[in-house]
Structures are given as structure tokens and as C-alpha cells.
mmCIF file with all atom_site columns, C-alpha atoms in Angstrom:
data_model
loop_
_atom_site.group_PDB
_atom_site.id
_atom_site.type_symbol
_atom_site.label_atom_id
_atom_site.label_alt_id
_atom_site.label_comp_id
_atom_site.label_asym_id
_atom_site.label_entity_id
_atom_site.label_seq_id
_atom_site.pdbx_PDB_ins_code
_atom_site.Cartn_x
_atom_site.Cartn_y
_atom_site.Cartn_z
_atom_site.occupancy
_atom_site.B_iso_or_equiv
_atom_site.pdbx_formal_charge
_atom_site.auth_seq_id
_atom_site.auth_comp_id
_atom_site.auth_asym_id
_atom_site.auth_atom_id
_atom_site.pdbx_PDB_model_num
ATOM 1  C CA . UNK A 1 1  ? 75.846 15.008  76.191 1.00 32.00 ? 1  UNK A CA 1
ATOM 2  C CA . UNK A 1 2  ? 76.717 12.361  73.269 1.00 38.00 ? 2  UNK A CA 1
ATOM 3  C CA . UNK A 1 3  ? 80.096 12.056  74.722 1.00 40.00 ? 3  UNK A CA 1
ATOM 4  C CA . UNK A 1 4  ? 78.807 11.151  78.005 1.00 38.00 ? 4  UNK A CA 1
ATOM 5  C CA . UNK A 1 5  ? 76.186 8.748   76.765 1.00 43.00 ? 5  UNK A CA 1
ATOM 6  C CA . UNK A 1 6  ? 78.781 7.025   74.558 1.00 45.00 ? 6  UNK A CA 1
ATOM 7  C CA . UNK A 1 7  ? 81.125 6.425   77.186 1.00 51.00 ? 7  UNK A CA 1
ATOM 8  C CA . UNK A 1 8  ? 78.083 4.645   79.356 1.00 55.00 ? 8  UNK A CA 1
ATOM 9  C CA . UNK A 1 9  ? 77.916 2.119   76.891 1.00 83.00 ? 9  UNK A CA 1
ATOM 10 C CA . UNK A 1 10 ? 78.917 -1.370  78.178 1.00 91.00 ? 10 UNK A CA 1
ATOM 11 C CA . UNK A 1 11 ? 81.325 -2.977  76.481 1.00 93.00 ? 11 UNK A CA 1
ATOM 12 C CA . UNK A 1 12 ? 79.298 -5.725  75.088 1.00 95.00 ? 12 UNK A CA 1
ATOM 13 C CA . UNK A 1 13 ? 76.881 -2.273  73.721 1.00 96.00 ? 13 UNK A CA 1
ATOM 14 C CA . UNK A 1 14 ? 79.913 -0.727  72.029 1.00 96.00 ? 14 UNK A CA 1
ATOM 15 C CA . UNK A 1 15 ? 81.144 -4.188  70.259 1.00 96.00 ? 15 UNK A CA 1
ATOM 16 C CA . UNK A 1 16 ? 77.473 -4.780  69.476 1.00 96.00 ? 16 UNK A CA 1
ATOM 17 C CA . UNK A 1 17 ? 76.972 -1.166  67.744 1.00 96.00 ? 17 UNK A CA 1
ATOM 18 C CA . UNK A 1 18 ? 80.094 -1.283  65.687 1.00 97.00 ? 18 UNK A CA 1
ATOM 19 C CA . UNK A 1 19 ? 79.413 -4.897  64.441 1.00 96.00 ? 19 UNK A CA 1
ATOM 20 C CA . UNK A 1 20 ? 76.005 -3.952  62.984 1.00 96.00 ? 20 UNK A CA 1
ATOM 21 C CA . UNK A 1 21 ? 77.668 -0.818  61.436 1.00 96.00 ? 21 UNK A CA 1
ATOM 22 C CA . UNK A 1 22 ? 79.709 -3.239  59.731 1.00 96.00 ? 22 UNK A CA 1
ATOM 23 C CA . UNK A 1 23 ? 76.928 -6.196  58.992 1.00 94.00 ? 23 UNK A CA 1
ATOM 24 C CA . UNK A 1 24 ? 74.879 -2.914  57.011 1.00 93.00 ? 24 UNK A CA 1
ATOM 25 C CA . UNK A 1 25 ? 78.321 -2.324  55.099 1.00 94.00 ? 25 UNK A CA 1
ATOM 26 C CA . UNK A 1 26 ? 77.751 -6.269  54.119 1.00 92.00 ? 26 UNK A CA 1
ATOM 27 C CA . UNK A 1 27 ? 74.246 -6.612  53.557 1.00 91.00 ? 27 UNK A CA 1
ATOM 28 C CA . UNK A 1 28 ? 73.499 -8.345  50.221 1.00 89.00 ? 28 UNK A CA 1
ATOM 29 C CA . UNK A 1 29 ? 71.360 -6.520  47.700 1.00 89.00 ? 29 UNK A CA 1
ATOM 30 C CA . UNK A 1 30 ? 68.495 -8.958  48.962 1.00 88.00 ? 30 UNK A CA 1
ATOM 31 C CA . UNK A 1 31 ? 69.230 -7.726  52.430 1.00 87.00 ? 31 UNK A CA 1
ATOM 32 C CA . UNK A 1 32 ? 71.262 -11.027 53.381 1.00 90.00 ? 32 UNK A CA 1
ATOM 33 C CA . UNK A 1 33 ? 74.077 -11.625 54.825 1.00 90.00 ? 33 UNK A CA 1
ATOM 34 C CA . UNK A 1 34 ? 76.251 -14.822 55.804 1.00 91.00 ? 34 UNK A CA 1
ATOM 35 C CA . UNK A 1 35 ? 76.881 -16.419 59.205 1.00 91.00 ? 35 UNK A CA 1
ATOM 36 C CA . UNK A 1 36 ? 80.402 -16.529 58.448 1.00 94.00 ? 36 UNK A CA 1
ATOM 37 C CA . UNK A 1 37 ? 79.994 -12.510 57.393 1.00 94.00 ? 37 UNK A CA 1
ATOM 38 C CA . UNK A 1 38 ? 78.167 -11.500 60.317 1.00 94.00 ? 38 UNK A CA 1
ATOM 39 C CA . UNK A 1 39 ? 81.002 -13.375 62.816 1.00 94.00 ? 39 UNK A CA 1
ATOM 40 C CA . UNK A 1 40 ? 83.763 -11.429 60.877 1.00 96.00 ? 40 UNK A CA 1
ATOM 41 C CA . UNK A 1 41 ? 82.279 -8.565  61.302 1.00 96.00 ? 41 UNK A CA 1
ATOM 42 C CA . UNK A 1 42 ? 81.954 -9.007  65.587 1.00 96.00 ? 42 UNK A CA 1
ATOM 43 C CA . UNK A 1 43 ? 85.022 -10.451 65.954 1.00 96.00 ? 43 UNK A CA 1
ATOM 44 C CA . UNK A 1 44 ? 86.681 -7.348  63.600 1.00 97.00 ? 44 UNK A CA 1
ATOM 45 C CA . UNK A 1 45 ? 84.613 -5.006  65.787 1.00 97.00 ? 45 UNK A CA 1
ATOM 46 C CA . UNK A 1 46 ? 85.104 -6.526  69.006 1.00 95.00 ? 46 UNK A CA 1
ATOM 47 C CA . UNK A 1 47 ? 89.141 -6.177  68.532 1.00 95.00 ? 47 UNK A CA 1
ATOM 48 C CA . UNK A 1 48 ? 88.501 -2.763  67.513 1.00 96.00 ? 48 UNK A CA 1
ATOM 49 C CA . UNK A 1 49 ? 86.772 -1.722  70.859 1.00 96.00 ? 49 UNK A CA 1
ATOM 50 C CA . UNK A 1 50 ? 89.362 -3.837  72.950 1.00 94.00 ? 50 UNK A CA 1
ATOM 51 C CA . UNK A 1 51 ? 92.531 -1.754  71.525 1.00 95.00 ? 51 UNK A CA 1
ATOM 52 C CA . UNK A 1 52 ? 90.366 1.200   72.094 1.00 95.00 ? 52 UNK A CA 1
ATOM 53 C CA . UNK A 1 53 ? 90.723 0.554   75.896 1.00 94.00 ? 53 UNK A CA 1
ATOM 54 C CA . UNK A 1 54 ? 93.368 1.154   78.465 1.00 94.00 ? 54 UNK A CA 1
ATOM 55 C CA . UNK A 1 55 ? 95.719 -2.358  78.347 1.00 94.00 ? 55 UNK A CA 1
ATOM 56 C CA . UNK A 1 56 ? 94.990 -2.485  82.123 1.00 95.00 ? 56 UNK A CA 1
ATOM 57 C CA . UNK A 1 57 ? 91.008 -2.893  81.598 1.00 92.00 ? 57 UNK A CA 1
ATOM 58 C CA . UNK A 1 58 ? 91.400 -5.187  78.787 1.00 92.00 ? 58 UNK A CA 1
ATOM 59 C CA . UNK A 1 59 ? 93.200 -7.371  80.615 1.00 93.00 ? 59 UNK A CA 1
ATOM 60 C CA . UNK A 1 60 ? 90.509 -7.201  83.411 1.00 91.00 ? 60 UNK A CA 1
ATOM 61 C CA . UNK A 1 61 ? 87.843 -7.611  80.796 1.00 89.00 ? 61 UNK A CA 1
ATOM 62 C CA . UNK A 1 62 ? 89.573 -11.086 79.105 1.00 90.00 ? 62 UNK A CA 1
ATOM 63 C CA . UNK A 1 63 ? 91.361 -12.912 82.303 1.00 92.00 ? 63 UNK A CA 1
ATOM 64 C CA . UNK A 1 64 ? 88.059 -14.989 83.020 1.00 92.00 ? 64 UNK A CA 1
ATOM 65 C CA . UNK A 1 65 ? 86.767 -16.968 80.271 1.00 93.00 ? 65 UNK A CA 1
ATOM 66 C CA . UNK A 1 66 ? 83.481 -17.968 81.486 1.00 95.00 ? 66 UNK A CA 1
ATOM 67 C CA . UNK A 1 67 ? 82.745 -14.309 81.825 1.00 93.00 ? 67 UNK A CA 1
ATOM 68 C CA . UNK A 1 68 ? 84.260 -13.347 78.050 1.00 93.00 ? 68 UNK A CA 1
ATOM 69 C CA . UNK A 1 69 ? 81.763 -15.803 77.233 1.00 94.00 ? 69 UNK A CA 1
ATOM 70 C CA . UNK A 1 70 ? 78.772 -14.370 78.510 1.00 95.00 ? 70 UNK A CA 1
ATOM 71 C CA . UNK A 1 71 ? 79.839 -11.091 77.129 1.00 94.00 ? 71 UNK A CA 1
ATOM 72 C CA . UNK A 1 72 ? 80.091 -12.903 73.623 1.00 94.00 ? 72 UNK A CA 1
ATOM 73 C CA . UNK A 1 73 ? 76.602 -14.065 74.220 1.00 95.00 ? 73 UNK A CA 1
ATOM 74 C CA . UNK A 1 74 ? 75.451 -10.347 75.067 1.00 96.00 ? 74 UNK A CA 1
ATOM 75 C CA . UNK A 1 75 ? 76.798 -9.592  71.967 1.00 96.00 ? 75 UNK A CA 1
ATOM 76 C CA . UNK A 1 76 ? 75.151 -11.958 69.806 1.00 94.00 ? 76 UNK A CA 1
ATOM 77 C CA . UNK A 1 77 ? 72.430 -10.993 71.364 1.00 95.00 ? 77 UNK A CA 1
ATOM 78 C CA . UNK A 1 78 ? 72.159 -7.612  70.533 1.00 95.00 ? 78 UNK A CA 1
ATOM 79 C CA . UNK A 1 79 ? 73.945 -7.997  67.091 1.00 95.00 ? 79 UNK A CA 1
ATOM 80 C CA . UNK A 1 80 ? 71.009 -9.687  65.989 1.00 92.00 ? 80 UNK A CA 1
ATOM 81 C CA . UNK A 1 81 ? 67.942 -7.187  66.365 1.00 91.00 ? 81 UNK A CA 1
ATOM 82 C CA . UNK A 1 82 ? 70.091 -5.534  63.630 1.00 90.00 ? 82 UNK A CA 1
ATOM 83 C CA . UNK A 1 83 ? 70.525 -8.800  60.826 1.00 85.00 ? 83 UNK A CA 1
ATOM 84 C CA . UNK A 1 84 ? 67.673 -8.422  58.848 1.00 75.00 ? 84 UNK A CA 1
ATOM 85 C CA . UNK A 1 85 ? 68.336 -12.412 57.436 1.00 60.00 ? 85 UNK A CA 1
ATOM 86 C CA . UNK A 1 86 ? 70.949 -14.259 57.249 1.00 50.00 ? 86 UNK A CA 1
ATOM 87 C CA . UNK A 1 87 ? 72.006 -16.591 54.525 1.00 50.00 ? 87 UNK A CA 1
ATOM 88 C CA . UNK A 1 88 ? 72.624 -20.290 55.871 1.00 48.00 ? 88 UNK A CA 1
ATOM 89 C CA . UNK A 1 89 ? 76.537 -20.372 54.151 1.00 44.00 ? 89 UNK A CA 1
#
């Protein structure tokens, strides 16, 4: 059932859940983390996801950059419901 679930995920979901696995890796002892932390992090995850997939969908997925960009803003989106703060550096 996991597996099934897991491979409903957008892509936007899956590049959002593996960035805020890696912003808690990052989190300050204060709970804080950096702008310039948090985009490492997304852009880190969101190659990770992308040479996950078949070359044929990625290519699908990144040939329209007005749509990549909306994606990006999906994923800002739900990256931050997990940032508890973040630092202004």
C-alpha cells in the first residue's frame, strides 16, 4: 500500500518531502535555518528526484520553463509548512 501511495506523489510532493528531510538534517540548535540552506537543500533534492526518473519524463517535465516554474513555486510552497524559521543570511 506504501508503495502505491508513494508512487502517487506528484513530482513537486516528492521534491518537496525530500527537501524538508534534508532542511531537519540542517536545522540549527535554535531551530533555524538559512535561506541560502533551505535552497541547497531543494535544489539537492530536486536533482535527486529528477535522476530518479525515466530520462524520457524528465525531459517532458523540464522542456517548458514557465511550467518548471510553477512547479518550483509548488515546491516552495510546500517546503515551507516544514521550516520552522529561517535565519535572514
Amino acid at each position: 500500500m506504501t508503495l502505491s501511495l508513494s508512487k502517487a506523489q506528484t513530482i513537486e510532493e516528492e521534491v518537496a518531502k525530500k527537501s524538508c528531510e534534508c532542511i531537519q538534517t540542517k536545522l540549527s540548535p535554535e531551530g533555524t535555518i538559512s535561506q541560502a540552506e533551505t535552497k541547497r537543500c531543494i535544489s539537492k533534492s530536486g536533482d535527486k528526484v529528477l535522476k530518479s526518473k525515466d530520462p524520457q519524463e524528465v525531459k517532458r517535465l523540464t522542456k517548458n520553463m514557465e511550467e518548471t516554474v510553477e512547479r518550483l513555486k509548488i515546491v516552495y510552497q510546500l517546503v515551507g509548512k516544514c521550516i520552522p524559521k529561517t535565519d535572514s543570511q
